[in-house]
mmCIF file of C-alpha atoms in Angstrom:
data_model
loop_
_atom_site.group_PDB
_atom_site.id
_atom_site.type_symbol
_atom_site.label_atom_id
_atom_site.label_comp_id
_atom_site.label_asym_id
_atom_site.label_seq_id
_atom_site.Cartn_x
_atom_site.Cartn_y
_atom_site.Cartn_z
ATOM 1 C CA MET H 593 78.337 123.916 64.577
ATOM 2 C CA LYS H 594 75.613 126.282 65.858
ATOM 3 C CA LYS H 595 72.711 127.805 64.028
ATOM 4 C CA VAL H 596 72.818 131.612 63.840
ATOM 5 C CA VAL H 597 70.068 134.180 63.299
ATOM 6 C CA GLU H 598 70.149 137.700 61.880
ATOM 7 C CA VAL H 599 68.200 140.052 64.191
ATOM 8 C CA ASN H 600 67.521 143.772 64.375
ATOM 9 C CA ILE H 601 67.803 145.058 67.939
ATOM 10 C CA GLY H 602 67.253 148.732 68.536
ATOM 11 C CA GLY H 603 67.697 149.477 64.835
ATOM 12 C CA VAL H 604 71.058 147.706 64.604
ATOM 13 C CA ASN H 605 71.578 144.357 62.857
ATOM 14 C CA PHE H 606 73.359 141.554 64.731
ATOM 15 C CA THR H 607 74.186 137.947 64.031
ATOM 16 C CA ILE H 608 73.347 135.944 67.140
ATOM 17 C CA GLU H 609 73.451 132.246 68.003
ATOM 18 C CA ASP H 610 69.998 130.693 67.902
ATOM 19 C CA ASP H 611 70.038 129.495 71.569
ATOM 20 C CA SER H 612 71.331 132.885 72.704
ATOM 21 C CA TYR H 613 68.579 134.592 70.711
ATOM 22 C CA ILE H 614 65.959 132.459 72.440
ATOM 23 C CA GLN H 615 67.505 133.303 75.831
ATOM 24 C CA LEU H 616 67.465 137.029 75.016
ATOM 25 C CA LYS H 617 63.920 136.893 73.630
ATOM 26 C CA THR H 618 62.660 135.113 76.770
ATOM 27 C CA TYR H 619 64.425 137.623 79.011
ATOM 28 C CA LEU H 620 62.960 140.634 77.074
ATOM 29 C CA ALA H 621 59.491 139.061 77.229
ATOM 30 C CA ARG H 622 59.803 138.701 81.039
ATOM 31 C CA PHE H 623 61.125 142.253 81.210
ATOM 32 C CA GLU H 624 58.179 143.602 79.215
ATOM 33 C CA ALA H 625 55.688 141.619 81.326
ATOM 34 C CA SER H 626 57.061 143.264 84.482
ATOM 35 C CA LEU H 627 56.271 146.775 83.121
ATOM 36 C CA PRO H 628 53.059 148.792 83.356
ATOM 37 C CA LEU H 629 50.994 148.295 80.174
ATOM 38 C CA GLU H 630 50.700 151.998 79.355
ATOM 39 C CA ASP H 631 54.476 152.531 79.242
ATOM 40 C CA ALA H 632 55.701 149.107 78.098
ATOM 41 C CA LYS H 633 56.133 149.902 74.364
ATOM 42 C CA GLU H 634 58.117 153.086 74.936
ATOM 43 C CA ILE H 635 60.269 151.513 77.663
ATOM 44 C CA MET H 636 60.964 148.408 75.574
ATOM 45 C CA GLU H 637 62.168 150.562 72.667
ATOM 46 C CA ASP H 638 64.661 152.212 75.081
ATOM 47 C CA VAL H 639 65.674 148.851 76.542
ATOM 48 C CA GLU H 640 66.313 147.436 73.067
ATOM 49 C CA ALA H 641 68.477 150.464 72.308
ATOM 50 C CA ARG H 642 70.428 149.730 75.509
ATOM 51 C CA VAL H 643 70.799 146.067 74.540
ATOM 52 C CA ALA H 644 72.079 147.126 71.117
ATOM 53 C CA GLU H 645 74.551 149.516 72.810
ATOM 54 C CA ILE H 646 75.873 146.699 75.031
ATOM 55 C CA PHE H 647 76.145 144.335 72.048
ATOM 56 C CA GLN H 648 78.001 146.961 70.058
ATOM 57 C CA LYS H 649 80.575 147.202 72.862
ATOM 58 C CA GLU H 650 80.948 143.443 72.760
ATOM 59 C CA VAL H 651 81.446 143.180 68.997
ATOM 60 C CA ARG H 652 85.164 143.372 68.229
ATOM 61 C CA TYR H 653 85.080 142.769 64.484
ATOM 62 C CA PRO H 654 82.505 142.935 61.654
ATOM 63 C CA ASN H 655 80.054 140.013 61.366
ATOM 64 C CA GLN H 656 80.975 138.690 64.854
ATOM 65 C CA VAL H 657 78.395 136.303 66.172
ATOM 66 C CA ILE H 658 76.818 137.267 69.499
ATOM 67 C CA GLY H 659 76.980 134.354 71.916
ATOM 68 C CA SER H 660 75.542 133.451 75.287
ATOM 69 C CA ASP H 661 78.280 135.358 77.147
ATOM 70 C CA SER H 662 77.114 138.600 75.615
ATOM 71 C CA VAL H 663 73.471 137.835 76.414
ATOM 72 C CA LYS H 664 74.466 137.045 80.020
ATOM 73 C CA LYS H 665 76.253 140.379 80.164
ATOM 74 C CA VAL H 666 73.092 142.136 78.986
ATOM 75 C CA ILE H 667 70.999 140.368 81.624
ATOM 76 C CA GLU H 668 73.624 141.212 84.264
ATOM 77 C CA CYS H 669 73.643 144.877 83.269
ATOM 78 C CA LEU H 670 69.870 145.273 83.066
ATOM 79 C CA GLY H 671 69.195 143.118 86.101
ATOM 80 C CA GLU H 672 67.286 139.875 86.386
ATOM 81 C CA VAL H 673 63.517 140.291 86.200
ATOM 82 C CA ASN H 674 61.813 138.787 89.248
ATOM 83 C CA SER H 675 58.373 139.209 90.642
ATOM 84 C CA ASN H 676 59.863 139.122 94.139
ATOM 85 C CA THR H 677 60.808 142.745 94.884
ATOM 86 C CA ASN H 678 63.325 141.771 97.587
ATOM 87 C CA THR H 679 65.367 139.751 95.095
ATOM 88 C CA SER H 680 64.933 142.539 92.560
ATOM 89 C CA ASN H 681 66.327 145.081 95.061
ATOM 90 C CA GLN H 682 69.346 142.830 95.711
ATOM 91 C CA SER H 683 69.884 142.523 91.971
ATOM 92 C CA GLN H 684 69.553 146.287 91.593
ATOM 93 C CA THR H 685 72.125 146.946 94.306
ATOM 94 C CA LYS H 686 74.518 144.406 92.816
ATOM 95 C CA THR H 687 74.323 145.860 89.314
ATOM 96 C CA GLU H 688 73.922 149.533 90.254
ATOM 97 C CA ASN H 689 77.651 150.336 89.960
ATOM 98 C CA LYS H 690 77.916 148.546 86.616
ATOM 99 C CA MET H 691 74.830 150.184 85.188
ATOM 100 C CA ARG H 692 75.308 153.760 86.349
ATOM 101 C CA THR H 693 74.364 155.613 83.203
ATOM 102 C CA GLY H 694 76.081 158.804 84.172
ATOM 103 C CA LYS H 695 73.987 161.898 84.376
ATOM 104 C CA LYS H 696 72.821 163.632 81.259
ATOM 105 C CA LEU H 697 71.610 167.195 81.063
ATOM 106 C CA TYR H 698 67.895 167.436 80.305
ATOM 107 C CA ARG H 699 65.130 169.937 81.042
ATOM 108 C CA ASN H 700 63.003 168.471 83.853
ATOM 109 C CA MET H 701 59.418 168.844 82.673
ATOM 110 C CA ASP H 702 58.023 167.355 85.877
ATOM 111 C CA ASP H 703 59.298 170.202 88.075
ATOM 112 C CA LYS H 704 59.232 173.220 85.830
ATOM 113 C CA VAL H 705 58.247 176.868 86.341
ATOM 114 C CA PHE H 706 58.895 178.069 82.769
ATOM 115 C CA ALA H 707 60.805 175.530 80.722
ATOM 116 C CA GLY H 708 62.410 173.174 83.247
ATOM 117 C CA VAL H 709 65.944 174.520 82.779
ATOM 118 C CA CYS H 710 66.653 175.293 86.443
ATOM 119 C CA SER H 711 65.138 171.972 87.515
ATOM 120 C CA GLY H 712 67.233 170.088 84.977
ATOM 121 C CA LEU H 713 70.403 171.844 86.143
ATOM 122 C CA ALA H 714 69.520 171.034 89.755
ATOM 123 C CA SER H 715 69.087 167.351 88.907
ATOM 124 C CA TYR H 716 72.345 167.305 86.993
ATOM 125 C CA PHE H 717 74.382 168.940 89.762
ATOM 126 C CA ASP H 718 72.491 167.303 92.644
ATOM 127 C CA ILE H 719 71.563 170.544 94.351
ATOM 128 C CA ASP H 720 68.279 172.072 95.411
ATOM 129 C CA VAL H 721 66.287 173.567 92.516
ATOM 130 C CA THR H 722 65.390 176.585 94.647
ATOM 131 C CA LEU H 723 69.071 177.477 94.927
ATOM 132 C CA ILE H 724 69.484 177.411 91.132
ATOM 133 C CA ARG H 725 66.361 179.558 90.649
ATOM 134 C CA VAL H 726 67.589 182.100 93.227
ATOM 135 C CA ILE H 727 70.970 182.281 91.513
ATOM 136 C CA PHE H 728 69.309 182.910 88.148
ATOM 137 C CA VAL H 729 67.160 185.684 89.613
ATOM 138 C CA ILE H 730 70.061 187.371 91.397
ATOM 139 C CA VAL H 731 72.273 187.265 88.288
ATOM 140 C CA PHE H 732 69.372 188.563 86.211
ATOM 141 C CA ILE H 733 68.803 191.497 88.553
ATOM 142 C CA LEU H 734 72.519 192.292 88.852
ATOM 143 C CA GLY H 735 73.616 191.952 85.264
ATOM 144 C CA GLY H 736 70.901 190.591 83.062
ATOM 145 C CA SER H 737 73.058 187.862 81.527
ATOM 146 C CA ALA H 738 70.997 185.156 83.225
ATOM 147 C CA PHE H 739 68.117 185.840 80.858
ATOM 148 C CA PHE H 740 70.235 185.079 77.793
ATOM 149 C CA ALA H 741 71.832 182.062 79.493
ATOM 150 C CA TYR H 742 68.374 180.722 80.316
ATOM 151 C CA ILE H 743 67.136 181.206 76.758
ATOM 152 C CA ILE H 744 70.246 179.459 75.353
ATOM 153 C CA LEU H 745 69.874 176.570 77.776
ATOM 154 C CA TRP H 746 66.161 176.379 76.932
ATOM 155 C CA VAL H 747 66.997 175.944 73.254
ATOM 156 C CA VAL H 748 70.017 173.625 73.728
ATOM 157 C CA MET H 749 68.819 171.289 76.497
ATOM 158 C CA PRO H 750 66.463 168.515 75.359
ATOM 159 C CA LYS H 751 63.315 167.698 77.318
ATOM 160 C CA ALA H 752 63.317 164.603 79.546
ATOM 161 C CA THR H 753 60.135 163.077 78.179
ATOM 162 C CA THR H 754 60.736 159.323 78.217
ATOM 163 C CA VAL H 755 61.285 157.179 81.282
ATOM 164 C CA ILE H 756 64.806 156.355 80.207
ATOM 165 C CA GLN H 757 65.664 160.041 79.757
ATOM 166 C CA LYS H 758 64.338 160.805 83.232
ATOM 167 C CA MET H 759 66.509 158.029 84.632
ATOM 168 C CA GLU H 760 69.540 159.406 82.719
ATOM 169 C CA MET H 761 68.792 162.892 84.043
ATOM 170 C CA ASN H 762 68.956 161.605 87.605
ATOM 171 C CA GLY H 763 71.815 159.154 86.947
ATOM 172 C CA ASP H 764 69.789 156.154 88.034
ATOM 173 C CA PRO H 765 70.659 152.686 86.707
ATOM 174 C CA ILE H 766 68.354 151.185 84.091
ATOM 175 C CA THR H 767 66.838 148.227 85.947
ATOM 176 C CA PRO H 768 63.343 146.728 85.884
ATOM 177 C CA GLU H 769 62.641 148.003 89.413
ATOM 178 C CA ASN H 770 63.642 151.584 88.512
ATOM 179 C CA LEU H 771 61.626 151.411 85.295
ATOM 180 C CA ARG H 772 58.550 150.407 87.332
ATOM 181 C CA ASN H 773 59.174 153.214 89.820
ATOM 182 C CA TYR H 774 59.568 155.901 87.142
ATOM 183 C CA SER H 775 56.515 154.631 85.231
ATOM 184 C CA LYS H 776 54.191 155.218 88.166
#
């Protein structure tokens, strides 16, 4: 018989084995220690949300107890936290296909002219932002519908403000190394 603990991870309650909880808590502490201090709190909230998402996929029935296999899967998906960047890069390459978040459409506030719509579209479709801007200008001059499309996209597309949102915008895997790179 194993001891279980009720925990709240990313705003979702889980029942987890005590030894698995200690393993997860240790991993998350190492993960947080590898992050820049100014962004650690925000990033850890996003990481906890990702952990909760992975656990929710693992739970097959109500009140299922999370075991060490699920915690190992979380560590495998997020990548092992190492101070050695070479090992971290190998871990990132190994888990990159598993952790591909899929691109999400956001306004890119780091490369904006007006509202970041064209830059966000360019990131989503993997094309040069200049090409998107030229297309918008040409369509605006020829028919004027680009103005309304731009305004609608401005209202509908959320801003990429957090590190995790910026990674989702570019389709990058959520790994400790990428989190460090985006935090700089």
